[in-house]
Short mmCIF file of C-alpha atoms in Angstrom, two decimals:
data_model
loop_
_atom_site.label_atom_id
_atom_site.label_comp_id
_atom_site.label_asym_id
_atom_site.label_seq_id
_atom_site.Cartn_x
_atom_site.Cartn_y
_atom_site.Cartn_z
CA UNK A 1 33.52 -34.83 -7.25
CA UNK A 2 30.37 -32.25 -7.24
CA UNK A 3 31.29 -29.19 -7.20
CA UNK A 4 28.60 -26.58 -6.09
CA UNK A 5 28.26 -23.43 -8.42
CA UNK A 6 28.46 -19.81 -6.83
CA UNK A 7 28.87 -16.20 -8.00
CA UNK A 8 32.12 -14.74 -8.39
CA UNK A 9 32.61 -10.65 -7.47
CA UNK A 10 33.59 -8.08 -9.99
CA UNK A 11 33.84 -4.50 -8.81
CA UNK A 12 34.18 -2.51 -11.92
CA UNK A 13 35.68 0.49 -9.94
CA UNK A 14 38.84 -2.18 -9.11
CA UNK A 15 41.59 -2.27 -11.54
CA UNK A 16 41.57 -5.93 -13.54
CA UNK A 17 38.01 -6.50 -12.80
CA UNK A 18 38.23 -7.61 -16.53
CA UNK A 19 39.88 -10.41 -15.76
CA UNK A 20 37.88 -11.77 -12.75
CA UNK A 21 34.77 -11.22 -14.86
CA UNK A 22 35.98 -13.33 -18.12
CA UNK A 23 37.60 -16.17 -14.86
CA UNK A 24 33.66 -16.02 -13.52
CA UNK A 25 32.40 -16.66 -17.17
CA UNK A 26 34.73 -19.25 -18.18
CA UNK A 27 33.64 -20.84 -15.30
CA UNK A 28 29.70 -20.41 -16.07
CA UNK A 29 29.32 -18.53 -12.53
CA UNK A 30 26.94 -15.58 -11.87
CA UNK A 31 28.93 -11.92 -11.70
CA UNK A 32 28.02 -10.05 -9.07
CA UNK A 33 29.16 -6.07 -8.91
CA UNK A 34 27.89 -3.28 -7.04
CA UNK A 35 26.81 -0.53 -9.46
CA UNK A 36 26.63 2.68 -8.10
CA UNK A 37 27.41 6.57 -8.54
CA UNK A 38 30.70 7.28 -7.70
CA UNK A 39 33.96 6.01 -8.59
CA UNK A 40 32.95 6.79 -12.11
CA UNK A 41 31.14 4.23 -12.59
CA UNK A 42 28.88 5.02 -14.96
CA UNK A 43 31.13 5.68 -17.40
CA UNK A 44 32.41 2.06 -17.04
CA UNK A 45 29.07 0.87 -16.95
CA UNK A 46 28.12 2.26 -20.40
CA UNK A 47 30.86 1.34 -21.95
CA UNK A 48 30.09 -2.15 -20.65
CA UNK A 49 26.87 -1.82 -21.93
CA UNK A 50 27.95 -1.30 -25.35
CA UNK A 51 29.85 -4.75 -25.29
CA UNK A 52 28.04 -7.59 -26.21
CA UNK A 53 28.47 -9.93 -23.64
CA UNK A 54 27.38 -13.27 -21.52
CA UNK A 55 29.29 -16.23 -23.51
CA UNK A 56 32.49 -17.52 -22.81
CA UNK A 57 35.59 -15.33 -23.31
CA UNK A 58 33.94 -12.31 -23.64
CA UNK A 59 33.42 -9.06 -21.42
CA UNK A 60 30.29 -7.27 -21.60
CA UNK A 61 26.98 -7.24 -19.56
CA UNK A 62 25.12 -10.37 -19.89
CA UNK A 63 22.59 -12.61 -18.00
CA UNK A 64 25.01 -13.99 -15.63
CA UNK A 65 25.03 -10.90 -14.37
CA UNK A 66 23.57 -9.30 -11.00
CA UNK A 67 23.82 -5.85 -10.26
CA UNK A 68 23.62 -4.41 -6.68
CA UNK A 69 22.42 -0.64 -5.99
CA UNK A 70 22.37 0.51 -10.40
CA UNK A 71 22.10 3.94 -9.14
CA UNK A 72 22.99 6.97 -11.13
CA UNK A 73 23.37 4.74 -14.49
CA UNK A 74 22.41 5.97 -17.45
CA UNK A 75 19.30 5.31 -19.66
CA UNK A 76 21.36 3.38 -21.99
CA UNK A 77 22.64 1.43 -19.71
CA UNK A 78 19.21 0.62 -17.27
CA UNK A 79 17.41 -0.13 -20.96
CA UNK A 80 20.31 -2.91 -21.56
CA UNK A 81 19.87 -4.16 -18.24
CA UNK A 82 16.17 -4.53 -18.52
CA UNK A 83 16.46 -6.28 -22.32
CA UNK A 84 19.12 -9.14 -20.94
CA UNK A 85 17.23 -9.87 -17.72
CA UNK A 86 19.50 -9.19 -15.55
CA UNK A 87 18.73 -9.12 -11.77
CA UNK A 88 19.14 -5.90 -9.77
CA UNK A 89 19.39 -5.58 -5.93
CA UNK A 90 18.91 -2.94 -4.04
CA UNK A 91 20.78 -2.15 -0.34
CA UNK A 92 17.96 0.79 -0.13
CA UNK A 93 19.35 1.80 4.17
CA UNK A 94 22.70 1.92 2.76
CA UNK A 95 22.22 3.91 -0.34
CA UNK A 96 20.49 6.52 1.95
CA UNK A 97 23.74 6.63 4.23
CA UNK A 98 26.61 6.13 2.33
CA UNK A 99 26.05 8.75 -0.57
CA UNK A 100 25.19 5.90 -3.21
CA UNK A 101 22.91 7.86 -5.14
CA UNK A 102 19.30 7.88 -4.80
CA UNK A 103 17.45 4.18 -5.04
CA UNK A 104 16.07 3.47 -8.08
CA UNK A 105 13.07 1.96 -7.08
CA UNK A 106 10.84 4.12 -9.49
CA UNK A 107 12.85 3.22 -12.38
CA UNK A 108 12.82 -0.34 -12.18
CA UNK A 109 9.01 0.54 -11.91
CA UNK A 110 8.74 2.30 -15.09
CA UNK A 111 10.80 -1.00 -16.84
CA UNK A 112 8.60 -3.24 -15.26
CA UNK A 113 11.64 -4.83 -13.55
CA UNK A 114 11.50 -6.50 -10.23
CA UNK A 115 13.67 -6.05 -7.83
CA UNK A 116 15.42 -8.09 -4.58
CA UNK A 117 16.85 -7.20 -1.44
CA UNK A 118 20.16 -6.65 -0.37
CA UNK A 119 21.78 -5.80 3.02
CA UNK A 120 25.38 -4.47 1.46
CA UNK A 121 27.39 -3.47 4.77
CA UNK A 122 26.09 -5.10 8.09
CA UNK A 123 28.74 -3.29 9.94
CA UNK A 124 27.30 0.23 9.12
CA UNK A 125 23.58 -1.02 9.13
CA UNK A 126 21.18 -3.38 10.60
CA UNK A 127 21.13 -6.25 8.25
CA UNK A 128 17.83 -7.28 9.20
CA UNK A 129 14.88 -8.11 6.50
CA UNK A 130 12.40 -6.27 8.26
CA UNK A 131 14.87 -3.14 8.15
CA UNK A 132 14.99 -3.83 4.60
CA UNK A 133 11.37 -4.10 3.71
CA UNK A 134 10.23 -1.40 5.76
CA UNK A 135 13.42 1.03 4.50
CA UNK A 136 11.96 -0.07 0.56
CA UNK A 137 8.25 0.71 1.47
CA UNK A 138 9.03 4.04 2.77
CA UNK A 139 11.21 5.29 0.11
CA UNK A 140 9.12 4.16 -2.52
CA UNK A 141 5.61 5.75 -1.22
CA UNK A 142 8.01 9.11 -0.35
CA UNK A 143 8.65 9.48 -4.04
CA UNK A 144 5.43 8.62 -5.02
CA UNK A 145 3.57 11.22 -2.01
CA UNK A 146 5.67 13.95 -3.25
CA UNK A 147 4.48 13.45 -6.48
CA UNK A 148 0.97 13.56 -6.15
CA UNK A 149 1.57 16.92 -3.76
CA UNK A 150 3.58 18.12 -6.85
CA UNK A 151 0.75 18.34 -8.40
CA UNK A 152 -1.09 20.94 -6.15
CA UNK A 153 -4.56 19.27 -5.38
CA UNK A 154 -4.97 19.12 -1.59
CA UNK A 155 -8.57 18.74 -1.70
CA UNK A 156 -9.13 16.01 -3.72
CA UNK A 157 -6.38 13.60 -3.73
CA UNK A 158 -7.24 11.05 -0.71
CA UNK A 159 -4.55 8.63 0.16
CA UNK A 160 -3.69 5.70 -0.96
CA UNK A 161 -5.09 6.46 -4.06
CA UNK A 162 -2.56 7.91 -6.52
CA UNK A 163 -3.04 10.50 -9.06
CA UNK A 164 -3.07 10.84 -12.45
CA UNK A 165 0.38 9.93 -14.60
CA UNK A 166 1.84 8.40 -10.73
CA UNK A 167 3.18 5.05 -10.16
CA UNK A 168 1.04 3.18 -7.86
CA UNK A 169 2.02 3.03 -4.46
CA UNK A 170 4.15 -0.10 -3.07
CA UNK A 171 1.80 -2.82 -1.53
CA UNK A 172 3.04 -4.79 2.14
CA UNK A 173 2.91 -8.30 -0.18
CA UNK A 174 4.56 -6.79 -3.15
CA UNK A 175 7.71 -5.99 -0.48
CA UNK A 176 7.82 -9.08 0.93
CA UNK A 177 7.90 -10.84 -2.29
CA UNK A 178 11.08 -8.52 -2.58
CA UNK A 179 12.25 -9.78 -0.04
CA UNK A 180 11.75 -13.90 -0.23
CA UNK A 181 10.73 -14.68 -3.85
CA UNK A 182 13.11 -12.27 -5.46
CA UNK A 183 15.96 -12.91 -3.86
CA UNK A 184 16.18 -16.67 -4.17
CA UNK A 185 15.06 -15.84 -7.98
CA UNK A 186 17.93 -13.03 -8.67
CA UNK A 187 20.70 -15.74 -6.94
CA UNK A 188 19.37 -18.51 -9.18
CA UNK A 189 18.27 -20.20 -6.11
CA UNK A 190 14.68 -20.26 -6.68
CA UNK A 191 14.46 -23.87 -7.79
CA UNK A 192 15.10 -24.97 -4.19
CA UNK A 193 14.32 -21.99 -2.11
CA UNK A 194 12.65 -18.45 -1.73
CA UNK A 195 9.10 -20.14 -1.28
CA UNK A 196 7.29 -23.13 0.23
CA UNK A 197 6.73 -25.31 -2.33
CA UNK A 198 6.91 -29.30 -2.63
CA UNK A 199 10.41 -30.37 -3.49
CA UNK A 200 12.31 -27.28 -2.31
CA UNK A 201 14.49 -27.24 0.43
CA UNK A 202 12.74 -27.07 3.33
CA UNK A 203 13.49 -23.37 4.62
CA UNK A 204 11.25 -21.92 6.92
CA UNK A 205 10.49 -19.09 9.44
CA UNK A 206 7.78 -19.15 11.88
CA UNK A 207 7.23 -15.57 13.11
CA UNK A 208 5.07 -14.47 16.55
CA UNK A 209 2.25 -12.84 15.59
CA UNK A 210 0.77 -12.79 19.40
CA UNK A 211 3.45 -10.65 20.09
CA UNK A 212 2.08 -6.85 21.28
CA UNK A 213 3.60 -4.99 18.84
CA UNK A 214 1.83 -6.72 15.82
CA UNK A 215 -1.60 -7.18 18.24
CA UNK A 216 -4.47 -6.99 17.12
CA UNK A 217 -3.41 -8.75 14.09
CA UNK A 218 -5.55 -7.81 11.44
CA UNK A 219 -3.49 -8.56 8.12
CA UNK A 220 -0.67 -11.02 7.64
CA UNK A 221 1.78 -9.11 5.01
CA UNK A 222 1.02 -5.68 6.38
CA UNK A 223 2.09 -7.11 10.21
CA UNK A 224 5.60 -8.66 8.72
CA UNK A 225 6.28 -5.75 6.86
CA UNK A 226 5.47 -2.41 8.54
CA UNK A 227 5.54 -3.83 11.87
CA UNK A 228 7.68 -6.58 13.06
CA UNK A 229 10.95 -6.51 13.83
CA UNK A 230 13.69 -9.71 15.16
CA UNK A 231 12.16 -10.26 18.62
CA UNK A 232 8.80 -11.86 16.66
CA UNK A 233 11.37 -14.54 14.59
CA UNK A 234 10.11 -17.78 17.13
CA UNK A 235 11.77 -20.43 14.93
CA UNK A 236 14.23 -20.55 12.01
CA UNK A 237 14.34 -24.10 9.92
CA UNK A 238 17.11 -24.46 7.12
CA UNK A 239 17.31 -27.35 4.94
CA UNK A 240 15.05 -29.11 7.16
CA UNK A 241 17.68 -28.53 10.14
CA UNK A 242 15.83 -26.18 13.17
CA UNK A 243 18.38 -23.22 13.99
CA UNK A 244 16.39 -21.27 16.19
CA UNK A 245 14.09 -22.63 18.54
CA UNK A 246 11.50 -20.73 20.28
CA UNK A 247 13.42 -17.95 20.50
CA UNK A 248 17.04 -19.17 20.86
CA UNK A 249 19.83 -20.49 18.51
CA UNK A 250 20.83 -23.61 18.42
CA UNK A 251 24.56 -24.72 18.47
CA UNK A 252 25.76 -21.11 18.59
CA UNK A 253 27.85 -20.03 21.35
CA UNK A 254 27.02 -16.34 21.30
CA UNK A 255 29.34 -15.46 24.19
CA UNK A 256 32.20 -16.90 22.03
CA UNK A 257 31.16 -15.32 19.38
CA UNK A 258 30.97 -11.82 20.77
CA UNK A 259 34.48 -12.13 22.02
CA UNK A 260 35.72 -12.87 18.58
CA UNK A 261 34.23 -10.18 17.07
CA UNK A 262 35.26 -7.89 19.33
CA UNK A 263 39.12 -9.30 19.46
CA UNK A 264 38.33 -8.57 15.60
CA UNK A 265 37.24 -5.22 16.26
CA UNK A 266 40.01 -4.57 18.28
CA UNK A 267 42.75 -5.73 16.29
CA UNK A 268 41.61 -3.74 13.39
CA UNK A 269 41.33 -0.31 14.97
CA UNK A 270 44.71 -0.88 16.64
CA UNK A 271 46.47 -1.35 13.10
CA UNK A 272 44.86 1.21 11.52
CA UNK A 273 46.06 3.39 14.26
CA UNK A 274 42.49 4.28 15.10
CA UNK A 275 41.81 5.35 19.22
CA UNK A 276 38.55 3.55 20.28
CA UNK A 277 35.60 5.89 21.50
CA UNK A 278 32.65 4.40 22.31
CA UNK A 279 31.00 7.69 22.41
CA UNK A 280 32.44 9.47 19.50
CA UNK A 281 30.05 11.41 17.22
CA UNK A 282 30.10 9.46 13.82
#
C-alpha cells in the first residue's frame, strides 16, 4: 500500500509537543508550528534553537520544519532558521488582528529569506489569496514609506524610489510568487505544483481580466495583485479535474453546505453557552 506523506502539527505553546514532534520525525513528515509572540514562545523557541535537530529521534529545529507567523523571535533564533532552510509563512491579516506581533516581512528581507502565504484562521478572516497578497504588499511598502519619511527629505525623495540604507519596495510579481511558487515550495509540493510546468499536476486558474474593476488592463501581476478580488476567478482546474466553471462550482451543493455550517455554528455557541447576536459589536 502507498501511503501519501503529510505534515504533522506541533504547537510548542501545547504541553507534550515534544512528543508529537519526535512521532512527526520518526515518521520523516514535515513539522508544522505556528511561531509567534505570546504564550512565551520565544523562550521555547530559543531553546529549540540551541538543539541540534532534524534526524530521527531527536528534538530540535531542523529542515523538516515550517514555521508559520516567526514573529517576535529572537536574532538567535531567525539566524538558525535562515542557516537550516527552513520555510516560514506568514498569515500577515491575522497577525494585524489577533495581537501576533508585528509581521516580519523586513526581516526575512534582510536574511534574504523568502517567504509563503498563509491564511491561519478563515473564521476570523477572509481566507482569500488576493486578501493575502494585497494585506503583504501593503504592510511591507508601510514599513518601508515610513522609513524613507524617517529620514526627513520631503523634497527629494520621489516614490517608488527608495532611499538610501532602505529595503526596496515589494514588487506586484514578487507577491504573487509569494503566493503560488512559495507556497507549493515551503509544503514540499513544488515538484508537482505551484507553477505551470510540463509534468506537474495540472492545476490551474483562469482569472477575468475583462472584468471592470481590473479594466483597462494595463499589467498582468499588478491587476491580480492590487486589484482583483474572487468575483474575477472564471475557472478553477485541479489535477486536471475542472471545479469551477465559468463562474460556478461544480459538484458542490452550496445550499447544503451553508446549512451545515450554520447547524455547526449553532451547536457550538449553544455549548459554550454563548447568546447569538448578529449585530453585536466584536
Amino acid at each position: 500500500m502507498h501511503i501519501r506523506r503529510t505534515r504533522l502539527g506541533g504547537e510548542i505553546y501545547l504541553p507534550h509537543y515534544e512528543k508529537a514532534w519526535l512521532i512527526g520525525r520518526n515518521l520523516g513528515l514535515q513539522i508544522a508550528a505556528h511561531i509567534l509572540s505570546p504564550f512565551g514562545m520565544r523562550h521555547t523557541f530559543d531553546l529549540l534553537t540551541q538543539n541540534a535537530g532534524g534526524d530521527s529521534g531527536t528534538l530540535g529545529l531542523g529542515s523538516d520544519n515550517l514555521f508559520i507567523h516567526m514573529t517576535g523571535m529572537s536574532d538567535m533564533a531567525w539566524s538558525r532558521v535562515q542557516s537550516l532552510g527552513i520555510p516560514v509563512s506568514l498569515a500577515v491579516p491575522i497577525e494585524m488582528n489577533m495581537r501576533h506581533g508585528m509581521p516580519p516581512i523586513l526581516k526575512m528581507e534582510s536574511l534574504g529569506m523568502e517567504l509563503s502565504l498563509s491564511v491561519d484562521v478563515e473564521c476570523t478572516l477572509t481566507a482569500d489569496f488576493f486578501t493575502q497578497m494585497r494585506s503583504m504588499m501593503n504592510m511591507q511598502r508601510v514599513f518601508v514609506n515610513q522609513m524613507v519619511l524617517n529620514q526627513g527629505d520631503f523634497v527629494n525623495t520621489v516614490w517608488p524610489t527608495p532611499a538610501p540604507g532602505t529595503p526596496p519596495l515589494l514588487t506586484t510579481r514578487d507577491v504573487l510568487r509569494f503566493g503560488t511558487r512559495n507556497g507549493a515550495k515551503a509544503l514540499r509540493l513544488d515538484s508537482k505544483t505551484g507553477s505551470l510546468t510540463p509534468g506537474k499536476e495540472a492545476d490551474i486558474i483562469i482569472l477575468d481580466a475583462t472584468r471592470i474593476n481590473v479594466a483597462p488592463l494595463n499589467q498582468v501581476p499588478g491587476a491580480v495583485v492590487s486589484l482583483m478580488d474572487r468575483t474575477n476567478v472564471e475557472t478553477v482546474i485541479v489535477a486536471g479535474k475542472i471545479r469551477k466553471w465559468k463562474g460556478q462550482l461544480l459538484d458542490v451543493d452550496l445550499n447544503r453546505l451553508s446549512q451545515q455550517l450554520q447547524a455547526s455554528r449553532d451547536y457550538i455557541f449553544s455549548a459554550a453557552g454563548i447568546p447569538q447576536n448578529l449585530f453585536s459589536s466584536q
